[in-house]
């Protein structure tokens, strides 16, 4: 019998959902077990033999769907596994997972208070708290406003649009300035979304040089601004980074803020990766000066290990979201509602329909408290420092550059290259090591660490963790596994 109606029915679906939930609970604990692989690698053709990806005319039976669900889990990457260190997200937090399940059960969208009363108040609470942390005035007052965004890239784009809106309203004095004459500045190591959104917003993006640690060169920034002014262009925004993707560098925010103030430019700080340090009394010093930013991107799904995805854009300008985005469409934002229309938060968003990403973050915050997030962050920083110390101790590893954050970038030097580092093709051969090692670890399912080249340097690995379930023995496991896999590389 065709099961086509989109509503749960006790007789038809209760047993199916109970079996599926039981499977998901088992999968949750299996996925983080060190006894199991990070992934079971299969070539695409083999996967297509294991799972029938084709869509057919007639429905499949529930038992078949349960079997498919098990296979999907079995052959997918376990991002909560302690040995998954491949991206700037990892971990499988039990309270975040519970919040995610609750989010999906509600299947809600936040734009008006009437359809999301609890979630609207929850979102306002989290945004207000984060504003007080990032824009701490010291007198108890709260600056600004915030948005939840579908990822950091979208938040960066929204910030560029806000900066453009602010510049035209407050700086250009009614003169018509084509967007193509507006210039944004970001470091050459800034996230690539800045370049993409430069195209979308039709503004020129100038990439500023970085120093050997990956930090924006403020002298080069000033020179670039003056050069664009001489061309008749209008510098309007600087995007600084607090925790670059590869090196984990923090741009000098105070010096950049001074330049933005001097030239009357908007300062946006992409703290998608490093923003979580705001929870740590010990390590938040790396964010010194961030309170001077006009807008701040922060991704709790990165350093804080909130389930994917959870991104916020904060600003110290209280009304700018509504000024830039509001359209007051009468089919959603009627003015004669029976409650305060200030609660209809959707009017300040570029999106209309959107997931309540706040719930899992709020739920985790309730379970851990602010102090729990602080312990989480401090633990990750301790493990990162230990990893860096080990790299410096071992002959088969070499740092790419010094690090101050989670990212530890390093080369693995196989035995065949340790005695030939002066050979004419040394750089070429070293460049081939990381891809070969990555293939070995991936197919074995024993470890996942990402690699990349940068600024002419040969491919190197980037150690990053967000999973506070990682322990000190796991750090030594990574070194042992890389040495075992790379022993015979040439």
Tab-separated table of C-alpha atoms in Angstrom, residues 20-438:
chain	number	residue	atom	x	y	z
A	20	UNK	CA	15.221	3.893	13.435
A	21	UNK	CA	15.803	5.817	16.666
A	22	UNK	CA	17.259	2.713	18.301
A	23	UNK	CA	19.611	2.386	15.323
A	24	UNK	CA	20.595	6.062	15.550
A	25	UNK	CA	21.395	5.740	19.249
A	26	UNK	CA	23.601	2.726	18.535
A	27	UNK	CA	25.240	4.637	15.676
A	28	UNK	CA	25.912	7.605	17.955
A	29	UNK	CA	28.139	5.605	20.274
A	30	UNK	CA	29.633	3.442	17.554
A	31	UNK	CA	30.709	6.532	15.611
A	32	UNK	CA	32.947	7.834	18.416
A	33	UNK	CA	34.515	4.524	19.411
A	34	UNK	CA	38.269	4.268	18.902
A	35	UNK	CA	37.706	0.586	18.131
A	36	UNK	CA	35.954	1.532	14.904
A	37	UNK	CA	37.420	3.273	11.845
A	38	UNK	CA	36.885	6.923	11.020
A	39	UNK	CA	35.417	5.731	7.734
A	40	UNK	CA	35.091	2.587	5.657
A	41	UNK	CA	36.455	3.764	2.322
A	42	UNK	CA	34.815	2.450	-0.828
A	43	UNK	CA	35.324	3.559	-4.420
A	44	UNK	CA	32.263	5.266	-6.002
A	45	UNK	CA	31.405	2.241	-8.145
A	46	UNK	CA	31.543	-0.045	-5.133
A	47	UNK	CA	29.297	2.281	-3.125
A	48	UNK	CA	26.760	2.257	-5.949
A	49	UNK	CA	26.730	-1.543	-5.713
A	50	UNK	CA	26.184	-1.427	-1.951
A	51	UNK	CA	23.502	1.296	-1.923
A	52	UNK	CA	20.962	1.665	-4.711
A	53	UNK	CA	20.989	5.437	-5.203
A	54	UNK	CA	18.463	5.355	-8.051
A	55	UNK	CA	14.987	6.772	-7.489
A	56	UNK	CA	12.084	4.592	-8.573
A	57	UNK	CA	8.412	4.919	-9.315
A	58	UNK	CA	7.128	2.733	-6.478
A	59	UNK	CA	7.835	3.141	-2.726
A	60	UNK	CA	10.258	0.929	-0.843
A	61	UNK	CA	9.304	-1.096	2.218
A	62	UNK	CA	10.126	0.166	5.705
A	63	UNK	CA	12.539	-2.704	6.354
A	64	UNK	CA	14.412	-1.718	3.222
A	65	UNK	CA	14.571	1.899	4.424
A	66	UNK	CA	15.988	0.777	7.788
A	67	UNK	CA	18.615	-1.274	5.958
A	68	UNK	CA	19.500	1.737	3.791
A	69	UNK	CA	19.837	3.938	6.891
A	70	UNK	CA	22.310	1.472	8.409
A	71	UNK	CA	24.370	1.428	5.224
A	72	UNK	CA	24.390	5.221	4.978
A	73	UNK	CA	25.857	5.362	8.471
A	74	UNK	CA	28.291	2.517	7.922
A	75	UNK	CA	29.963	4.006	4.848
A	76	UNK	CA	29.915	7.684	5.843
A	77	UNK	CA	32.710	9.611	7.534
A	78	UNK	CA	32.331	9.672	11.334
A	79	UNK	CA	33.009	13.332	12.073
A	80	UNK	CA	32.559	12.754	15.800
A	81	UNK	CA	35.408	10.220	15.875
A	82	UNK	CA	38.446	11.294	17.927
A	83	UNK	CA	40.672	10.708	14.884
A	84	UNK	CA	38.669	12.972	12.551
A	85	UNK	CA	40.758	16.166	12.394
A	86	UNK	CA	40.125	17.001	8.764
A	87	UNK	CA	38.025	20.178	8.882
A	88	UNK	CA	37.295	23.117	11.161
A	89	UNK	CA	34.425	21.181	12.707
A	90	UNK	CA	34.343	17.867	14.535
A	91	UNK	CA	32.865	16.141	17.542
A	92	UNK	CA	29.428	14.771	18.313
A	93	UNK	CA	28.122	16.519	21.398
A	94	UNK	CA	25.279	14.557	23.058
A	95	UNK	CA	23.379	17.678	24.108
A	96	UNK	CA	23.873	19.329	20.749
A	97	UNK	CA	22.608	16.147	19.122
A	98	UNK	CA	19.552	16.171	21.388
A	99	UNK	CA	18.913	19.788	20.409
A	100	UNK	CA	19.285	18.850	16.745
A	101	UNK	CA	16.750	16.039	17.076
A	102	UNK	CA	14.331	18.397	18.815
A	103	UNK	CA	14.890	20.977	16.076
A	104	UNK	CA	14.040	18.461	13.358
A	105	UNK	CA	10.958	17.231	15.219
A	106	UNK	CA	9.629	20.782	15.434
A	107	UNK	CA	10.484	21.410	11.752
A	108	UNK	CA	10.005	25.112	12.395
A	109	UNK	CA	11.039	28.300	10.629
A	110	UNK	CA	11.716	31.549	12.481
A	111	UNK	CA	10.344	34.723	10.982
A	112	UNK	CA	7.254	35.597	13.042
A	113	UNK	CA	6.615	35.170	16.747
A	114	UNK	CA	3.276	33.478	16.116
A	115	UNK	CA	4.898	30.443	14.435
A	116	UNK	CA	7.998	30.234	16.691
A	117	UNK	CA	7.291	31.850	20.075
A	118	UNK	CA	9.700	29.774	22.172
A	119	UNK	CA	12.465	29.789	19.574
A	120	UNK	CA	12.177	33.532	18.985
A	121	UNK	CA	12.758	34.272	22.671
A	122	UNK	CA	15.550	31.694	22.755
A	123	UNK	CA	17.258	33.352	19.782
A	124	UNK	CA	16.967	36.826	21.314
A	125	UNK	CA	18.469	35.516	24.564
A	126	UNK	CA	21.510	33.950	22.880
A	127	UNK	CA	22.171	36.965	20.651
A	128	UNK	CA	21.924	39.374	23.597
A	129	UNK	CA	24.341	37.280	25.638
A	130	UNK	CA	26.892	37.050	22.821
A	131	UNK	CA	26.674	40.787	22.173
A	132	UNK	CA	27.503	41.383	25.840
A	133	UNK	CA	30.545	39.103	25.512
A	134	UNK	CA	31.970	40.480	22.253
A	135	UNK	CA	30.963	44.130	22.784
A	136	UNK	CA	31.569	44.333	26.514
A	137	UNK	CA	31.035	47.939	27.594
A	138	UNK	CA	31.771	47.216	31.234
A	139	UNK	CA	28.618	49.044	32.399
A	140	UNK	CA	26.085	46.286	31.836
A	141	UNK	CA	24.609	47.813	28.675
A	142	UNK	CA	24.243	45.798	25.483
A	143	UNK	CA	25.195	47.097	22.070
A	144	UNK	CA	23.903	46.167	18.688
A	145	UNK	CA	22.003	43.253	17.186
A	146	UNK	CA	22.621	39.858	15.630
A	147	UNK	CA	21.489	37.315	13.058
A	148	UNK	CA	21.755	33.556	12.726
A	149	UNK	CA	23.075	32.754	9.240
A	150	UNK	CA	23.239	29.592	7.091
A	151	UNK	CA	27.017	29.345	7.391
A	152	UNK	CA	29.967	31.676	7.783
A	153	UNK	CA	30.240	32.428	4.074
A	154	UNK	CA	26.707	33.820	4.017
A	155	UNK	CA	27.477	35.867	7.130
A	156	UNK	CA	30.574	37.349	5.454
A	157	UNK	CA	28.457	38.303	2.471
A	158	UNK	CA	25.813	39.903	4.650
A	159	UNK	CA	28.523	41.912	6.417
A	160	UNK	CA	29.837	43.209	3.081
A	161	UNK	CA	26.318	44.252	2.129
A	162	UNK	CA	25.874	46.022	5.480
A	163	UNK	CA	29.177	47.838	5.031
A	164	UNK	CA	28.119	48.978	1.577
A	165	UNK	CA	24.742	50.155	2.904
A	166	UNK	CA	26.409	51.989	5.820
A	167	UNK	CA	28.947	53.680	3.536
A	168	UNK	CA	26.328	54.937	1.123
A	169	UNK	CA	24.139	56.235	3.940
A	170	UNK	CA	26.798	57.858	6.107
A	171	UNK	CA	29.872	58.602	4.008
A	172	UNK	CA	29.232	59.319	0.372
A	173	UNK	CA	27.033	62.389	1.060
A	174	UNK	CA	24.393	61.737	-1.549
A	175	UNK	CA	26.950	61.340	-4.357
A	176	UNK	CA	26.262	58.468	-6.714
A	177	UNK	CA	29.159	56.049	-6.468
A	178	UNK	CA	29.028	52.885	-8.601
A	179	UNK	CA	29.597	49.694	-6.609
A	180	UNK	CA	32.544	48.902	-8.841
A	181	UNK	CA	34.290	51.954	-7.369
A	182	UNK	CA	33.880	50.614	-3.824
A	183	UNK	CA	36.918	48.739	-2.513
A	184	UNK	CA	37.095	46.134	0.231
A	185	UNK	CA	40.368	44.954	1.770
A	186	UNK	CA	41.119	41.515	3.203
A	187	UNK	CA	44.289	39.567	3.827
A	188	UNK	CA	45.572	37.188	1.199
A	189	UNK	CA	44.826	34.378	3.691
A	190	UNK	CA	41.229	35.492	4.317
A	191	UNK	CA	38.405	33.054	3.639
A	192	UNK	CA	37.599	32.712	-0.045
A	193	UNK	CA	33.964	33.672	0.579
A	194	UNK	CA	35.095	37.309	0.697
A	195	UNK	CA	36.156	37.146	-2.949
A	196	UNK	CA	32.929	35.393	-3.921
A	197	UNK	CA	30.767	37.980	-2.208
A	198	UNK	CA	32.821	40.753	-3.733
A	199	UNK	CA	31.560	39.463	-7.070
A	200	UNK	CA	27.973	39.178	-5.823
A	201	UNK	CA	28.005	42.707	-4.373
A	202	UNK	CA	29.966	44.104	-7.347
A	203	UNK	CA	32.746	45.562	-5.208
A	204	UNK	CA	36.472	45.354	-5.798
A	205	UNK	CA	38.427	43.183	-3.354
A	206	UNK	CA	42.109	43.951	-2.697
A	207	UNK	CA	44.109	41.228	-0.982
A	208	UNK	CA	46.600	42.586	1.536
A	209	UNK	CA	49.958	40.920	2.119
A	210	UNK	CA	50.510	38.783	5.213
A	211	UNK	CA	53.592	38.227	7.353
A	212	UNK	CA	55.272	34.835	7.881
A	213	UNK	CA	52.708	33.957	10.550
A	214	UNK	CA	49.759	34.671	8.245
A	215	UNK	CA	48.734	37.994	9.830
A	216	UNK	CA	47.629	40.974	7.764
A	217	UNK	CA	50.440	43.481	7.167
A	218	UNK	CA	48.984	46.811	8.374
A	219	UNK	CA	51.619	48.838	6.524
A	220	UNK	CA	50.618	47.156	3.269
A	221	UNK	CA	46.949	47.758	4.142
A	222	UNK	CA	47.563	51.482	4.520
A	223	UNK	CA	49.531	51.618	1.244
A	224	UNK	CA	46.740	49.747	-0.580
A	225	UNK	CA	44.073	52.112	0.763
A	226	UNK	CA	46.015	55.201	-0.334
A	227	UNK	CA	46.684	53.669	-3.734
A	228	UNK	CA	42.965	53.012	-4.312
A	229	UNK	CA	42.116	56.549	-3.263
A	230	UNK	CA	44.614	57.896	-5.810
A	231	UNK	CA	42.798	55.870	-8.460
A	232	UNK	CA	39.554	57.638	-7.577
A	233	UNK	CA	38.070	54.612	-5.822
A	234	UNK	CA	36.352	54.522	-2.426
A	235	UNK	CA	37.752	52.236	0.272
A	236	UNK	CA	34.740	51.336	2.426
A	237	UNK	CA	35.498	48.135	4.362
A	238	UNK	CA	38.244	45.965	5.828
A	239	UNK	CA	37.616	42.299	6.565
A	240	UNK	CA	40.040	41.148	9.242
A	241	UNK	CA	40.353	37.526	10.311
A	242	UNK	CA	40.513	36.066	13.805
A	243	UNK	CA	41.745	32.569	13.072
A	244	UNK	CA	42.578	32.016	9.410
A	245	UNK	CA	41.563	28.719	7.851
A	246	UNK	CA	45.018	27.267	7.246
A	247	UNK	CA	47.507	28.857	9.651
A	248	UNK	CA	45.031	29.938	12.334
A	249	UNK	CA	46.446	33.460	12.291
A	250	UNK	CA	44.893	36.452	14.064
A	251	UNK	CA	45.132	39.763	12.261
A	252	UNK	CA	46.236	42.749	14.429
A	253	UNK	CA	42.724	43.992	15.183
A	254	UNK	CA	43.648	47.094	17.170
A	255	UNK	CA	45.938	48.459	14.462
A	256	UNK	CA	43.400	47.636	11.753
A	257	UNK	CA	40.631	49.308	13.771
A	258	UNK	CA	42.792	52.435	14.017
A	259	UNK	CA	43.172	52.511	10.236
A	260	UNK	CA	39.438	52.001	9.709
A	261	UNK	CA	38.718	54.854	12.090
A	262	UNK	CA	41.212	57.097	10.303
A	263	UNK	CA	39.742	56.434	6.856
A	264	UNK	CA	36.114	56.147	8.013
A	265	UNK	CA	35.744	52.516	6.926
A	266	UNK	CA	33.627	49.643	8.206
A	267	UNK	CA	35.557	46.942	10.076
A	268	UNK	CA	34.266	43.395	9.781
A	269	UNK	CA	36.009	40.612	11.722
A	270	UNK	CA	35.672	37.076	10.424
A	271	UNK	CA	35.979	35.202	13.730
A	272	UNK	CA	34.203	32.114	12.420
A	273	UNK	CA	37.057	29.938	13.642
A	274	UNK	CA	38.607	31.916	16.492
A	275	UNK	CA	35.485	33.492	17.961
A	276	UNK	CA	34.944	30.648	20.419
A	277	UNK	CA	37.940	31.920	22.390
A	278	UNK	CA	35.619	34.575	23.814
A	279	UNK	CA	34.529	31.909	26.320
A	280	UNK	CA	38.058	31.483	27.711
A	281	UNK	CA	39.460	33.941	30.232
A	282	UNK	CA	42.940	32.605	29.514
A	283	UNK	CA	42.905	32.659	25.721
A	284	UNK	CA	40.437	35.423	24.774
A	285	UNK	CA	43.418	37.806	24.719
A	286	UNK	CA	43.876	36.686	21.103
A	287	UNK	CA	40.635	38.562	20.332
A	288	UNK	CA	41.903	41.831	21.814
A	289	UNK	CA	40.365	44.743	19.910
A	290	UNK	CA	37.423	42.795	18.472
A	291	UNK	CA	34.968	45.027	20.347
A	292	UNK	CA	35.884	47.820	17.915
A	293	UNK	CA	34.518	45.884	14.944
A	294	UNK	CA	31.353	47.089	13.246
A	295	UNK	CA	30.409	43.465	12.589
A	296	UNK	CA	31.643	40.080	13.774
A	297	UNK	CA	31.142	36.605	12.311
A	298	UNK	CA	31.175	33.766	14.850
A	299	UNK	CA	30.560	30.064	14.119
A	300	UNK	CA	29.727	28.027	17.246
A	301	UNK	CA	29.769	24.906	15.058
A	302	UNK	CA	33.529	25.291	14.733
A	303	UNK	CA	35.498	25.744	17.956
A	304	UNK	CA	32.558	25.038	20.292
A	305	UNK	CA	31.540	21.823	18.453
A	306	UNK	CA	27.867	22.755	18.133
A	307	UNK	CA	26.326	20.443	15.475
A	308	UNK	CA	26.391	21.721	11.900
A	309	UNK	CA	25.466	24.335	11.226
A	310	UNK	CA	25.386	27.284	13.596
A	311	UNK	CA	26.660	30.716	12.515
A	312	UNK	CA	26.006	34.220	13.770
A	313	UNK	CA	26.645	37.720	12.489
A	314	UNK	CA	26.812	40.347	15.239
A	315	UNK	CA	26.950	44.112	14.842
A	316	UNK	CA	27.296	47.054	17.216
A	317	UNK	CA	24.832	49.075	15.096
A	318	UNK	CA	21.445	48.509	16.716
A	319	UNK	CA	19.084	49.160	13.804
A	320	UNK	CA	21.181	48.512	10.716
A	321	UNK	CA	19.750	45.070	9.908
A	322	UNK	CA	16.224	46.443	9.643
A	323	UNK	CA	17.372	49.570	7.830
A	324	UNK	CA	19.247	47.523	5.237
A	325	UNK	CA	16.899	44.521	4.903
A	326	UNK	CA	13.360	45.376	6.044
A	327	UNK	CA	10.568	45.200	3.465
A	328	UNK	CA	7.471	44.923	5.738
A	329	UNK	CA	5.629	42.529	3.430
A	330	UNK	CA	1.975	42.468	4.574
A	331	UNK	CA	1.507	38.698	4.271
A	332	UNK	CA	4.017	38.133	7.119
A	333	UNK	CA	4.645	41.371	8.979
A	334	UNK	CA	1.198	42.883	9.449
A	335	UNK	CA	1.165	46.042	11.546
A	336	UNK	CA	-2.115	45.256	13.374
A	337	UNK	CA	-1.049	42.022	15.100
A	338	UNK	CA	-2.221	41.100	18.588
A	339	UNK	CA	1.372	41.105	19.957
A	340	UNK	CA	4.389	43.396	19.677
A	341	UNK	CA	5.630	43.289	16.093
A	342	UNK	CA	9.180	43.786	17.360
A	343	UNK	CA	9.063	40.038	18.021
A	344	UNK	CA	8.777	39.317	14.283
A	345	UNK	CA	12.530	38.976	13.807
A	346	UNK	CA	12.318	37.792	10.204
A	347	UNK	CA	11.995	41.348	8.988
A	348	UNK	CA	15.693	42.030	9.630
A	349	UNK	CA	16.907	38.932	7.750
A	350	UNK	CA	17.871	38.492	4.117
A	351	UNK	CA	16.397	34.997	4.339
A	352	UNK	CA	12.767	34.222	4.819
A	353	UNK	CA	12.450	30.562	5.775
A	354	UNK	CA	15.318	29.331	7.980
A	355	UNK	CA	16.086	26.589	10.478
A	356	UNK	CA	16.148	27.449	14.197
A	357	UNK	CA	19.870	26.751	14.560
A	358	UNK	CA	19.745	28.422	17.949
A	359	UNK	CA	18.064	25.466	19.673
A	360	UNK	CA	21.029	23.087	19.665
A	361	UNK	CA	23.417	25.876	20.755
A	362	UNK	CA	21.079	27.031	23.534
A	363	UNK	CA	20.521	23.436	24.660
A	364	UNK	CA	24.273	22.801	24.864
A	365	UNK	CA	24.767	26.063	26.737
A	366	UNK	CA	22.101	25.013	29.252
A	367	UNK	CA	23.754	21.617	29.722
A	368	UNK	CA	27.346	22.877	30.035
A	369	UNK	CA	27.049	26.437	31.241
A	370	UNK	CA	29.451	29.154	30.139
A	371	UNK	CA	32.077	27.513	32.356
A	372	UNK	CA	31.722	24.252	30.444
A	373	UNK	CA	32.450	25.952	27.136
A	374	UNK	CA	35.474	27.576	28.765
A	375	UNK	CA	36.822	24.179	29.899
A	376	UNK	CA	36.187	22.800	26.414
A	377	UNK	CA	38.157	25.610	24.738
A	378	UNK	CA	41.021	25.470	27.255
A	379	UNK	CA	41.319	21.697	26.765
A	380	UNK	CA	41.619	22.102	22.992
A	381	UNK	CA	44.278	24.779	23.362
A	382	UNK	CA	46.246	22.536	25.736
A	383	UNK	CA	46.158	19.622	23.302
A	384	UNK	CA	47.218	21.884	20.442
A	385	UNK	CA	50.201	23.143	22.441
A	386	UNK	CA	51.170	19.543	23.209
A	387	UNK	CA	50.939	18.620	19.524
A	388	UNK	CA	53.188	21.520	18.589
A	389	UNK	CA	55.762	20.495	21.229
A	390	UNK	CA	55.831	16.971	19.837
A	391	UNK	CA	56.334	18.221	16.280
A	392	UNK	CA	59.375	20.167	17.457
A	393	UNK	CA	60.801	17.127	19.262
A	394	UNK	CA	60.556	14.564	16.455
A	395	UNK	CA	62.994	14.235	13.574
A	396	UNK	CA	60.300	13.122	11.164
A	397	UNK	CA	58.190	16.265	11.609
A	398	UNK	CA	58.824	19.940	10.984
A	399	UNK	CA	56.705	23.015	11.702
A	400	UNK	CA	55.645	25.181	8.773
A	401	UNK	CA	55.378	28.242	11.015
A	402	UNK	CA	54.935	29.067	14.668
A	403	UNK	CA	51.348	28.912	15.901
A	404	UNK	CA	49.325	30.674	18.585
A	405	UNK	CA	46.016	28.889	18.090
A	406	UNK	CA	44.590	25.406	17.464
A	407	UNK	CA	46.114	25.058	13.977
A	408	UNK	CA	49.481	23.311	13.946
A	409	UNK	CA	50.839	23.125	10.388
A	410	UNK	CA	53.631	20.653	9.766
A	411	UNK	CA	55.467	18.523	7.245
A	412	UNK	CA	56.035	14.828	7.693
A	413	UNK	CA	59.561	14.004	6.477
A	414	UNK	CA	59.841	10.333	5.451
A	415	UNK	CA	63.140	8.529	6.077
A	416	UNK	CA	64.099	8.775	2.407
A	417	UNK	CA	64.088	12.605	2.576
A	418	UNK	CA	65.726	13.124	5.953
A	419	UNK	CA	69.185	12.545	4.517
A	420	UNK	CA	68.524	14.214	1.158
A	421	UNK	CA	67.174	17.610	2.156
A	422	UNK	CA	69.741	19.320	-0.042
A	423	UNK	CA	68.814	17.387	-3.193
A	424	UNK	CA	67.689	19.405	-6.192
A	425	UNK	CA	64.187	17.861	-6.217
A	426	UNK	CA	63.650	17.912	-2.443
A	427	UNK	CA	60.773	20.398	-2.559
A	428	UNK	CA	59.006	18.485	-5.331
A	429	UNK	CA	59.330	15.189	-3.483
A	430	UNK	CA	58.201	16.697	-0.190
A	431	UNK	CA	55.153	18.101	-1.982
A	432	UNK	CA	54.155	14.531	-2.906
A	433	UNK	CA	54.337	13.173	0.650
A	434	UNK	CA	51.111	14.588	2.096
A	435	UNK	CA	48.791	13.408	-0.744
A	436	UNK	CA	50.255	9.904	-0.536
A	437	UNK	CA	49.893	9.797	3.229
A	438	UNK	CA	46.344	11.145	3.010
